[in-house]
Coordinates of C-alpha atoms in Angstrom, one line a residue:
M724 CA 92.7 107.9 59.3
R725 CA 91.8 107.8 62.9
V726 CA 91.8 104.0 62.9
E727 CA 95.3 103.9 61.3
K728 CA 96.5 106.4 63.9
L729 CA 95.0 104.2 66.7
R730 CA 96.7 101.1 65.3
K731 CA 100.1 102.9 65.4
Q732 CA 99.8 103.4 69.1
S733 CA 101.9 101.1 71.3
D734 CA 100.4 98.0 72.9
S735 CA 100.9 99.5 76.3
A736 CA 99.0 102.7 75.4
I737 CA 96.1 100.7 73.9
L738 CA 95.9 98.5 77.0
R739 CA 95.9 101.5 79.3
C740 CA 92.9 102.8 77.4
V741 CA 91.1 99.5 77.4
L742 CA 91.5 99.0 81.2
S743 CA 90.6 102.6 81.8
A744 CA 87.4 102.0 79.8
F745 CA 86.5 99.0 82.0
T746 CA 86.9 101.3 85.0
I747 CA 84.5 103.9 83.5
A748 CA 82.1 101.0 82.7
F749 CA 82.0 100.0 86.3
L750 CA 81.2 103.6 87.3
I751 CA 78.4 103.7 84.7
G752 CA 77.2 100.3 86.1
A753 CA 77.0 101.8 89.6
I754 CA 74.9 104.7 88.4
C755 CA 72.6 102.4 86.4
A756 CA 72.3 99.6 89.0
P757 CA 68.7 98.8 90.1
D758 CA 69.6 99.7 93.7
R759 CA 71.5 103.0 92.9
S760 CA 69.9 104.6 96.0
E761 CA 72.0 102.3 98.1
M762 CA 75.3 103.2 96.3
L763 CA 77.0 105.1 99.1
S764 CA 75.5 103.3 102.0
G765 CA 76.4 100.0 100.3
L766 CA 80.0 101.1 99.7
W767 CA 80.2 102.1 103.4
R768 CA 79.1 98.6 104.5
I769 CA 81.7 97.0 102.1
L770 CA 84.5 99.2 103.5
T771 CA 83.6 98.5 107.2
K772 CA 83.1 94.7 107.3
P773 CA 85.5 91.8 107.4
S774 CA 85.7 90.1 104.0
L775 CA 86.7 86.5 104.8
L776 CA 85.9 84.1 101.9
T777 CA 83.2 84.3 100.5
K778 CA 81.3 87.6 101.1
D779 CA 78.8 88.7 98.5
Y780 CA 79.1 92.5 98.2
F781 CA 75.8 92.5 96.1
F782 CA 74.0 91.2 99.3
I783 CA 72.3 94.2 101.0
E784 CA 73.5 93.2 104.5
I785 CA 77.1 93.4 103.3
G786 CA 76.9 96.0 100.5
S787 CA 74.8 96.6 97.4
I788 CA 75.1 96.0 93.7
S789 CA 75.6 99.7 93.1
G790 CA 78.0 99.9 96.0
A791 CA 80.1 97.0 94.7
M792 CA 80.2 98.5 91.2
L793 CA 81.3 101.8 92.7
N794 CA 83.9 100.0 94.7
A795 CA 85.2 98.3 91.5
A796 CA 85.3 101.7 89.7
L797 CA 87.3 103.3 92.6
V798 CA 89.7 100.5 92.9
G799 CA 90.0 100.3 89.1
A800 CA 90.8 104.0 89.0
V801 CA 93.6 103.6 91.5
C802 CA 95.0 100.7 89.5
C803 CA 94.8 102.7 86.2
L804 CA 96.5 105.7 87.8
M805 CA 99.4 103.5 88.7
M806 CA 99.7 102.5 85.1
F807 CA 100.6 106.1 84.2
L808 CA 103.4 106.3 86.7
P809 CA 107.1 106.6 85.4
G810 CA 108.5 103.1 84.8
A811 CA 105.1 101.4 84.4
V812 CA 104.8 99.1 81.4
V813 CA 101.4 97.8 80.7
G814 CA 101.3 94.3 79.2
S815 CA 99.6 90.9 79.7
G816 CA 100.7 90.7 83.3
T817 CA 99.0 94.1 84.0
V818 CA 95.8 92.9 82.4
A819 CA 95.9 89.9 84.7
A820 CA 96.6 92.0 87.8
Y821 CA 93.9 94.5 87.0
M822 CA 91.2 92.0 86.1
L823 CA 91.8 90.0 89.3
T824 CA 91.8 93.1 91.4
V825 CA 88.5 94.6 90.1
G826 CA 87.0 91.1 89.8
Y827 CA 87.3 90.7 93.6
C828 CA 85.8 94.1 94.2
S829 CA 82.4 92.4 94.3
Y830 CA 83.5 89.8 96.9
G831 CA 86.7 90.4 98.8
I832 CA 88.6 93.6 97.9
N833 CA 87.8 97.2 98.6
L834 CA 89.3 100.6 98.3
L835 CA 90.5 100.6 102.0
T836 CA 92.1 97.1 101.9
I837 CA 94.3 97.7 98.9
L838 CA 96.1 100.7 100.5
P839 CA 98.5 98.8 102.7
F840 CA 99.7 96.7 99.8
I841 CA 100.3 99.8 97.7
L842 CA 102.3 101.3 100.6
G843 CA 104.2 98.0 100.9
T844 CA 105.0 98.0 97.2
F845 CA 106.3 101.6 97.5
V846 CA 108.5 100.5 100.4
Y847 CA 109.8 97.6 98.2
S848 CA 110.6 100.0 95.4
L849 CA 112.6 102.1 97.8
I850 CA 114.5 99.1 99.0
K851 CA 115.2 98.1 95.4
K852 CA 116.0 101.7 94.5
Q853 CA 113.8 101.5 91.3
P854 CA 110.7 103.3 90.2
F855 CA 107.5 102.3 91.9
G856 CA 105.8 102.1 88.5
K857 CA 107.9 99.1 87.7
F858 CA 106.2 97.0 90.4
I859 CA 102.5 98.0 90.0
N860 CA 101.6 94.4 88.9
F861 CA 102.9 93.1 92.3
A862 CA 101.0 95.9 94.1
M863 CA 97.8 94.5 92.5
F864 CA 98.7 90.8 93.0
S865 CA 99.4 91.4 96.7
T866 CA 95.8 92.3 97.2
A867 CA 95.1 88.6 97.2
L868 CA 95.4 88.9 101.0
A869 CA 93.0 91.8 101.3
P870 CA 90.8 89.9 103.7
L871 CA 93.6 89.9 106.2
I872 CA 93.6 93.7 106.2
S873 CA 89.8 93.9 106.8
E874 CA 90.2 91.2 109.5
V875 CA 92.8 93.1 111.6
L876 CA 91.1 96.4 111.1
F877 CA 87.6 95.3 112.2
R878 CA 87.8 92.0 114.2
Y879 CA 91.2 90.6 115.1
P880 CA 92.0 89.5 117.8
A881 CA 88.4 89.4 119.0
T882 CA 85.7 87.2 117.5
E883 CA 83.2 90.0 117.2
V884 CA 83.4 92.9 114.8
H885 CA 84.6 96.2 116.3
N886 CA 85.7 99.7 115.3
V887 CA 89.1 100.4 113.9
T888 CA 91.9 100.5 116.5
A889 CA 95.4 101.7 116.5
L890 CA 96.6 98.1 116.8
G891 CA 94.5 97.2 113.8
V892 CA 96.0 100.0 111.7
L893 CA 99.5 99.1 112.7
L894 CA 98.9 95.4 111.9
A895 CA 97.4 96.3 108.5
I896 CA 100.5 98.4 107.6
V897 CA 102.9 95.6 108.8
I898 CA 101.0 92.9 106.8
G899 CA 100.8 95.1 103.8
I900 CA 104.6 95.7 103.8
V901 CA 105.5 92.1 104.6
V902 CA 103.2 90.7 101.9
S903 CA 104.2 93.3 99.2
V904 CA 108.0 92.9 99.7
S905 CA 107.7 89.1 99.6
M906 CA 105.4 88.6 96.6
P907 CA 108.0 89.4 93.8
A908 CA 110.4 86.7 95.1
L909 CA 107.6 84.2 95.8
C910 CA 106.0 84.7 92.4
A911 CA 109.3 84.1 90.7
Q912 CA 109.7 80.9 92.8
S913 CA 106.2 79.8 91.9
Q914 CA 107.2 79.1 88.3
A915 CA 109.5 76.4 89.5
F916 CA 106.7 74.9 91.7
H917 CA 104.1 74.5 88.9
K918 CA 106.5 74.5 85.9
G919 CA 104.4 77.2 84.1
Y920 CA 101.2 75.1 84.1
D921 CA 99.3 77.4 86.5
L922 CA 98.4 80.7 84.8
Y923 CA 97.5 82.1 88.2
N924 CA 101.2 82.3 89.1
A925 CA 100.5 84.5 92.1
G926 CA 98.1 81.9 93.5
P927 CA 100.7 79.6 95.1
A928 CA 102.8 82.5 96.2
A929 CA 99.8 84.1 98.0
G930 CA 98.6 80.8 99.3
F931 CA 101.8 79.7 101.0
L932 CA 102.5 83.1 102.4
C933 CA 98.9 83.3 103.7
M934 CA 99.3 79.9 105.3
L935 CA 102.3 81.1 107.3
I936 CA 100.7 84.4 108.4
F937 CA 97.5 82.6 109.4
A938 CA 99.4 80.1 111.5
I939 CA 101.3 82.9 113.3
M940 CA 98.2 85.1 113.9
Y941 CA 95.9 82.3 115.1
K942 CA 97.5 78.9 115.8
T943 CA 100.7 80.1 117.3
L944 CA 99.3 83.0 119.4
G945 CA 96.2 81.0 120.4
F946 CA 93.5 83.2 119.0
E947 CA 90.2 81.7 117.7
A948 CA 90.1 81.9 113.9
P949 CA 86.8 83.1 112.4
A950 CA 84.6 80.4 110.8
I951 CA 84.9 80.1 107.0
A952 CA 81.3 80.5 105.9
A953 CA 79.9 82.0 102.7
T954 CA 77.4 84.8 102.9
L955 CA 75.5 85.0 99.6
G956 CA 72.5 86.8 98.3
E957 CA 70.3 86.1 95.3
G958 CA 72.1 88.4 92.9
N959 CA 70.6 90.0 89.8
R960 CA 70.7 88.0 86.6
L961 CA 69.4 90.7 84.2
F962 CA 71.7 93.5 85.4
C963 CA 74.8 91.3 85.4
N964 CA 74.1 89.9 81.9
V965 CA 73.4 93.3 80.4
F966 CA 76.5 94.8 81.9
A967 CA 78.9 91.9 81.1
I968 CA 77.6 91.3 77.6
T969 CA 77.7 95.0 76.7
C970 CA 81.3 95.3 77.9
L971 CA 82.4 92.2 76.1
V972 CA 80.7 93.0 72.9
L973 CA 82.3 96.4 72.9
C974 CA 85.7 94.8 73.6
L975 CA 85.1 92.4 70.6
I976 CA 84.2 95.3 68.3
F977 CA 87.3 97.3 69.4
G978 CA 89.4 94.2 68.8
C979 CA 88.0 93.9 65.3
I980 CA 88.6 97.5 64.5
L981 CA 92.2 97.3 65.7
N982 CA 92.7 93.9 63.9
G983 CA 90.8 94.6 60.8
G984 CA 88.5 91.7 61.5
F985 CA 89.3 88.3 63.0
K986 CA 92.5 87.7 61.0
G987 CA 95.2 86.2 63.2
Y988 CA 92.8 85.1 65.9
K989 CA 92.8 81.4 64.8
G990 CA 96.5 81.0 65.8
L991 CA 95.8 82.5 69.2
F992 CA 92.7 80.3 69.6
L993 CA 94.6 77.1 68.9
D994 CA 97.6 78.1 71.1
S995 CA 98.4 75.7 73.9
G996 CA 98.6 78.6 76.4
Y997 CA 101.8 77.4 77.9
K998 CA 104.3 80.2 78.9
V999 CA 102.8 82.6 76.3
D1000 CA 102.2 86.3 76.2
F1001 CA 99.4 86.8 73.6
V1002 CA 100.0 90.5 73.3
S1003 CA 103.6 90.1 72.3
K1004 CA 103.0 87.0 70.2
Y1005 CA 99.9 87.9 68.3
G1006 CA 99.3 91.6 69.0
V1007 CA 96.8 93.6 71.0
G1008 CA 94.0 93.2 68.4
P1009 CA 93.7 89.4 68.5
T1010 CA 94.2 89.6 72.3
L1011 CA 91.1 91.9 72.7
L1012 CA 89.2 89.6 70.3
N1013 CA 90.1 86.7 72.7
M1014 CA 88.9 88.8 75.6
G1015 CA 85.5 89.3 74.0
V1016 CA 85.1 85.8 72.7
Y1017 CA 86.3 84.2 75.9
G1018 CA 84.2 86.5 78.1
L1019 CA 81.0 85.8 76.1
F1020 CA 81.8 82.1 76.3
I1021 CA 82.0 82.3 80.1
V1022 CA 78.7 84.3 80.3
A1023 CA 77.0 81.8 78.0
Y1024 CA 78.2 78.9 80.3
Y1025 CA 76.9 80.7 83.4
N1026 CA 73.5 81.0 81.8
L1027 CA 73.5 77.5 80.5
I1028 CA 74.1 75.9 83.9
G1029 CA 71.6 78.3 85.6
S1030 CA 74.1 80.1 87.8
K1031 CA 73.0 82.9 90.1
F1032 CA 74.7 86.1 89.3
T1033 CA 75.8 87.1 92.8
G1034 CA 78.8 89.3 93.6
A1035 CA 80.9 86.2 93.8
T1036 CA 80.0 84.7 90.4
F1037 CA 79.9 88.2 88.7
G1038 CA 83.4 88.9 90.0
A1039 CA 84.5 85.5 88.8
I1040 CA 83.8 86.5 85.2
W1041 CA 86.4 89.2 85.3
C1042 CA 88.8 87.0 87.2
M1043 CA 88.5 84.4 84.4
L1044 CA 89.3 87.2 81.9
A1045 CA 92.5 87.9 83.7
F1046 CA 94.6 85.5 81.6
C1047 CA 92.8 86.0 78.2
A1048 CA 96.0 87.9 77.4
G1049 CA 98.3 85.2 78.8
G1050 CA 97.2 81.7 78.0
A1051 CA 93.5 81.1 78.4
T1052 CA 91.2 80.5 75.4
P1053 CA 87.8 78.9 75.1
L1054 CA 89.4 75.9 73.5
N1055 CA 91.9 75.0 76.3
V1056 CA 89.5 75.9 79.1
L1057 CA 86.6 73.8 77.8
P1058 CA 88.2 70.5 79.0
I1059 CA 88.6 72.0 82.5
M1060 CA 84.9 72.8 82.5
I1061 CA 84.0 69.3 81.4
G1062 CA 86.1 68.0 84.3
Y1063 CA 84.1 70.1 86.7
F1064 CA 80.9 68.9 85.2
I1065 CA 81.9 65.2 85.7
G1066 CA 82.9 66.1 89.2
S1067 CA 79.4 67.5 89.9
L1068 CA 77.8 64.2 88.8
F1069 CA 79.5 62.3 91.6
G1070 CA 80.2 65.0 94.2
V1071 CA 77.9 66.6 96.7
S1072 CA 78.1 70.1 95.1
A1073 CA 76.1 70.9 92.0
I1074 CA 77.8 72.4 89.0
N1075 CA 75.9 75.7 89.5
A1076 CA 76.7 75.9 93.2
Q1077 CA 78.4 79.2 94.0
G1078 CA 81.6 77.7 95.4
I1079 CA 82.0 75.4 92.4
I1080 CA 81.4 78.2 89.9
V1081 CA 84.0 80.4 91.6
G1082 CA 86.3 77.4 91.9
L1083 CA 86.0 76.8 88.1
C1084 CA 87.0 80.4 87.6
Y1085 CA 90.5 79.6 88.9
A1086 CA 90.6 76.0 87.6
S1087 CA 90.8 77.8 84.2
G1088 CA 94.4 78.5 85.3
L1089 CA 95.2 74.9 84.4
A1090 CA 94.5 75.6 80.7
P1091 CA 98.1 74.9 79.7
V1092 CA 97.6 71.3 80.9
S1093 CA 94.9 70.7 78.3
G1094 CA 96.8 72.8 75.7
Q1095 CA 100.0 70.8 76.1
Y1096 CA 98.8 67.3 76.9
G1097 CA 95.4 67.3 75.3
P1098 CA 91.7 67.5 76.4
I1099 CA 91.7 64.2 78.4
A1100 CA 94.5 65.6 80.6
G1101 CA 92.5 68.9 80.9
I1102 CA 89.4 67.0 82.0
V1103 CA 91.4 65.1 84.7
A1104 CA 93.0 68.4 85.8
G1105 CA 89.5 70.0 86.1
L1106 CA 88.1 67.0 88.0
L1107 CA 91.0 67.1 90.5
H1108 CA 90.6 70.8 91.0
Y1109 CA 86.8 70.2 91.7
C1110 CA 87.8 67.7 94.4
L1111 CA 90.4 69.8 96.1
V1112 CA 89.3 73.5 95.9
T1113 CA 86.8 73.5 98.7
S1114 CA 89.3 71.9 101.1
V1115 CA 92.2 74.3 100.6
P1116 CA 90.7 77.3 102.5
A1117 CA 91.3 75.4 105.8
F1118 CA 95.0 75.8 105.2
H1119 CA 95.0 79.6 105.0
G1120 CA 91.8 80.4 107.0
G1121 CA 89.9 81.8 104.0
F1122 CA 92.1 84.9 103.9
N1123 CA 93.7 84.1 100.5
L1124 CA 91.4 85.3 97.7
Y1125 CA 93.5 83.4 95.2
N1126 CA 92.4 80.1 96.7
G1127 CA 91.6 78.5 93.4
G1128 CA 94.9 79.7 91.9
F1129 CA 96.7 78.1 94.9
T1130 CA 94.7 74.9 94.2
C1131 CA 95.8 75.0 90.5
G1132 CA 99.5 75.2 91.7
I1133 CA 99.0 72.1 93.9
I1134 CA 97.3 70.2 91.0
A1135 CA 100.0 71.1 88.6
F1136 CA 102.7 70.2 91.0
V1137 CA 101.2 66.6 91.4
L1138 CA 99.8 66.0 87.9
V1139 CA 102.2 67.5 85.4
P1140 CA 105.3 65.4 86.4
I1141 CA 103.2 62.3 86.1
L1142 CA 101.9 63.3 82.7
G1143 CA 105.5 64.1 81.6
I1144 CA 106.5 60.5 82.4
F1145 CA 103.9 58.8 80.2
F1146 CA 103.1 61.4 77.5
K1147 CA 104.8 63.9 75.3
S1148 CA 103.7 67.5 75.4
K1149 CA 102.6 69.5 72.4
D1150 CA 105.9 71.3 72.3
E1151 CA 107.9 68.1 72.6
K1152 CA 106.0 66.6 69.6
L1153 CA 106.6 69.7 67.5
A1154 CA 110.3 69.7 68.3
K1155 CA 110.7 66.2 66.8

């Protein structure tokens, strides 16, 4: 009887519960982390340091594992609270926004740096004279530029870290408002840029906007930009595996309960992933099954290639899950992974290098390419992403967390029109 009552709940209500459960899981993870004694001090370090790409919040000099998990729980709680506001509708876009935001809580976003974007989105809602709850997805997507907030609060315009200043607070508020009121229009325009072949639609929007702000703040005004350099620790393989696998297996079980098994999942698994909302097309049950299957697939891949489970790679797991409700499946992402593997055979970066693993996280946004044009096209897309992803940060100074999604947009802009000339997409073949 309880299961039947649960199944009768709206998709929005079920997704709220699932995302709230993830938030609780992060809190439990913080309490159970091996360095739990460093939880509060680690969180303080995370809150008070610049977070230019890529800063590993698991690393004791920057944060701690327990501090990063607590950070994810607190940020996740804010995101979940917004989902209960009047006008808020929770769907596949909200799943993407939430997963990206909490994913970066272990290497780029914190409770302090999301606040200006929430304020900016509130200002946008006042301008549009519509409920704030209607725009919560954009509030979360805007946090792609969170490193800019930490930069102006704790370093800009100097080259050394300093305490918070009145100028820094003012700049943080201005940046938060500018970014948040711009993102809805830019995200809408991004669709025309990549033709729907970049699942990380906010990536190009954030990338181009960040390029402009970076040019004004540093190149135009003549200030020295901070060097783009990763700071990474050794991570913790056991803790990350246990936490991720537990969450994903529970998600899989919940999906089975809602769905009455795996029925209906085959259609989703074989879907091209192009301009699709899995929740509305297949239902929340198969979508949660995909979240579990896809997530375990990612964790298995990490272990197979010998990845270190640092804050960056741990966060990338949840970022890859962002579009398990909106286009990504193990089947259409696998060719992208193969493309990355081929790139590692010839490139200077190994397949298990931190930057490449994180890059692959966002290369999965090109899944519709392999879904529509076949695995060879997907392999080529993955290979091109491998070649380009480490060069793109120079354009935005390392302040855009959606660097890989931005790269996806560029690849789609170049590759998809060429594919369209010589090959027919899956949809075109079915329409004949």
